């Protein structure tokens, strides 16, 4: 999840800042960007503490284009995500999480 939130960039800063305030990891005095970054960092720390890996084993390079096409087909402007990605963005994300 942190990889996705980082990739969304400033399009999620305001909402993540609000979540960070609710979670107690940042304050209203933080900028939206700083609050979002603190929230993402808190997720990374929680993942590490609970044993959730930051990379995924077993992704074959030849499967990445297929995975990206499937993900792109599921992308829908009615789905509540801040940014609709195309196949290339999905490929980049998959590459960033493969081990």
mmCIF file of C-alpha atoms in Angstrom:
data_model
loop_
_atom_site.group_PDB
_atom_site.id
_atom_site.type_symbol
_atom_site.label_atom_id
_atom_site.label_comp_id
_atom_site.label_asym_id
_atom_site.label_seq_id
_atom_site.Cartn_x
_atom_site.Cartn_y
_atom_site.Cartn_z
ATOM 1 C CA UNK A 1 0.000 0.000 0.000
ATOM 2 C CA UNK A 2 2.725 2.567 0.725
ATOM 3 C CA UNK A 3 4.111 2.133 -2.806
ATOM 4 C CA UNK A 4 0.751 3.022 -4.299
ATOM 5 C CA UNK A 5 0.199 5.982 -2.003
ATOM 6 C CA UNK A 6 3.670 7.336 -2.813
ATOM 7 C CA UNK A 7 3.040 6.916 -6.520
ATOM 8 C CA UNK A 8 -0.244 8.832 -6.324
ATOM 9 C CA UNK A 9 1.792 11.830 -5.185
ATOM 10 C CA UNK A 10 0.174 15.150 -4.435
ATOM 11 C CA UNK A 11 -3.259 13.987 -5.585
ATOM 12 C CA UNK A 12 -3.624 12.230 -2.199
ATOM 13 C CA UNK A 13 -1.715 14.557 0.092
ATOM 14 C CA UNK A 14 -4.743 16.357 1.538
ATOM 15 C CA UNK A 15 -6.679 13.153 2.294
ATOM 16 C CA UNK A 16 -3.650 11.344 3.700
ATOM 17 C CA UNK A 17 -2.877 14.361 5.855
ATOM 18 C CA UNK A 18 -6.388 14.127 7.325
ATOM 19 C CA UNK A 19 -5.889 10.397 7.933
ATOM 20 C CA UNK A 20 -2.540 11.141 9.544
ATOM 21 C CA UNK A 21 -4.191 13.600 11.930
ATOM 22 C CA UNK A 22 -6.865 11.019 12.812
ATOM 23 C CA UNK A 23 -4.169 8.363 13.348
ATOM 24 C CA UNK A 24 -2.112 10.713 15.504
ATOM 25 C CA UNK A 25 1.001 10.618 13.328
ATOM 26 C CA UNK A 26 0.907 14.266 12.238
ATOM 27 C CA UNK A 27 -0.768 17.516 13.204
ATOM 28 C CA UNK A 28 -2.935 20.140 11.577
ATOM 29 C CA UNK A 29 0.137 22.371 11.552
ATOM 30 C CA UNK A 30 1.869 20.058 9.060
ATOM 31 C CA UNK A 31 1.469 20.850 5.384
ATOM 32 C CA UNK A 32 -0.672 18.412 3.419
ATOM 33 C CA UNK A 33 2.491 16.978 1.872
ATOM 34 C CA UNK A 34 4.341 16.583 5.174
ATOM 35 C CA UNK A 35 1.300 15.062 6.852
ATOM 36 C CA UNK A 36 0.854 12.626 3.978
ATOM 37 C CA UNK A 37 4.508 11.607 4.082
ATOM 38 C CA UNK A 38 4.311 11.043 7.833
ATOM 39 C CA UNK A 39 1.198 8.908 7.364
ATOM 40 C CA UNK A 40 2.877 6.809 4.660
ATOM 41 C CA UNK A 41 5.950 6.391 6.869
ATOM 42 C CA UNK A 42 3.706 5.238 9.721
ATOM 43 C CA UNK A 43 2.184 2.608 7.416
ATOM 44 C CA UNK A 44 5.675 1.398 6.465
ATOM 45 C CA UNK A 45 6.652 1.115 10.138
ATOM 46 C CA UNK A 46 3.445 -0.751 10.974
ATOM 47 C CA UNK A 47 3.988 -3.119 8.035
ATOM 48 C CA UNK A 48 7.525 -3.845 9.209
ATOM 49 C CA UNK A 49 6.401 -4.325 12.811
ATOM 50 C CA UNK A 50 3.687 -6.787 11.749
ATOM 51 C CA UNK A 51 5.881 -8.658 9.245
ATOM 52 C CA UNK A 52 4.265 -7.396 6.047
ATOM 53 C CA UNK A 53 7.006 -7.400 3.384
ATOM 54 C CA UNK A 54 7.680 -4.319 1.283
ATOM 55 C CA UNK A 55 8.475 -6.426 -1.787
ATOM 56 C CA UNK A 56 6.752 -9.413 -3.396
ATOM 57 C CA UNK A 57 8.662 -12.534 -4.419
ATOM 58 C CA UNK A 58 7.810 -14.610 -7.447
ATOM 59 C CA UNK A 59 6.777 -12.004 -9.989
ATOM 60 C CA UNK A 60 8.176 -13.097 -13.332
ATOM 61 C CA UNK A 61 9.336 -10.297 -15.605
ATOM 62 C CA UNK A 62 7.457 -11.831 -18.525
ATOM 63 C CA UNK A 63 4.220 -11.706 -16.502
ATOM 64 C CA UNK A 64 4.403 -7.970 -15.795
ATOM 65 C CA UNK A 65 2.838 -6.833 -19.105
ATOM 66 C CA UNK A 66 -0.028 -9.314 -18.634
ATOM 67 C CA UNK A 67 -0.568 -8.216 -15.022
ATOM 68 C CA UNK A 68 -0.542 -4.563 -16.105
ATOM 69 C CA UNK A 69 -3.105 -5.202 -18.859
ATOM 70 C CA UNK A 70 -5.430 -6.959 -16.403
ATOM 71 C CA UNK A 71 -5.064 -4.114 -13.896
ATOM 72 C CA UNK A 72 -5.701 -1.534 -16.599
ATOM 73 C CA UNK A 73 -8.923 -3.310 -17.625
ATOM 74 C CA UNK A 74 -10.119 -3.003 -14.031
ATOM 75 C CA UNK A 75 -9.342 0.724 -13.932
ATOM 76 C CA UNK A 76 -12.588 2.600 -14.096
ATOM 77 C CA UNK A 77 -13.329 6.302 -13.718
ATOM 78 C CA UNK A 78 -16.203 5.356 -11.398
ATOM 79 C CA UNK A 79 -13.882 3.455 -9.047
ATOM 80 C CA UNK A 80 -12.870 5.627 -6.087
ATOM 81 C CA UNK A 81 -9.153 6.085 -6.747
ATOM 82 C CA UNK A 82 -7.435 9.462 -6.984
ATOM 83 C CA UNK A 83 -5.678 8.697 -10.280
ATOM 84 C CA UNK A 84 -6.604 6.339 -13.110
ATOM 85 C CA UNK A 85 -3.449 4.655 -14.345
ATOM 86 C CA UNK A 86 -2.656 3.213 -17.712
ATOM 87 C CA UNK A 87 -0.692 0.061 -18.451
ATOM 88 C CA UNK A 88 2.710 1.763 -18.120
ATOM 89 C CA UNK A 89 1.963 3.103 -14.648
ATOM 90 C CA UNK A 90 0.889 -0.365 -13.547
ATOM 91 C CA UNK A 91 4.090 -1.865 -14.982
ATOM 92 C CA UNK A 92 6.170 0.668 -13.068
ATOM 93 C CA UNK A 93 4.322 -0.078 -9.839
ATOM 94 C CA UNK A 94 4.743 -3.831 -10.249
ATOM 95 C CA UNK A 95 8.466 -3.377 -10.940
ATOM 96 C CA UNK A 96 8.792 -1.276 -7.773
ATOM 97 C CA UNK A 97 7.362 -4.036 -5.562
ATOM 98 C CA UNK A 98 8.999 -7.083 -7.136
ATOM 99 C CA UNK A 99 11.818 -8.726 -5.243
#
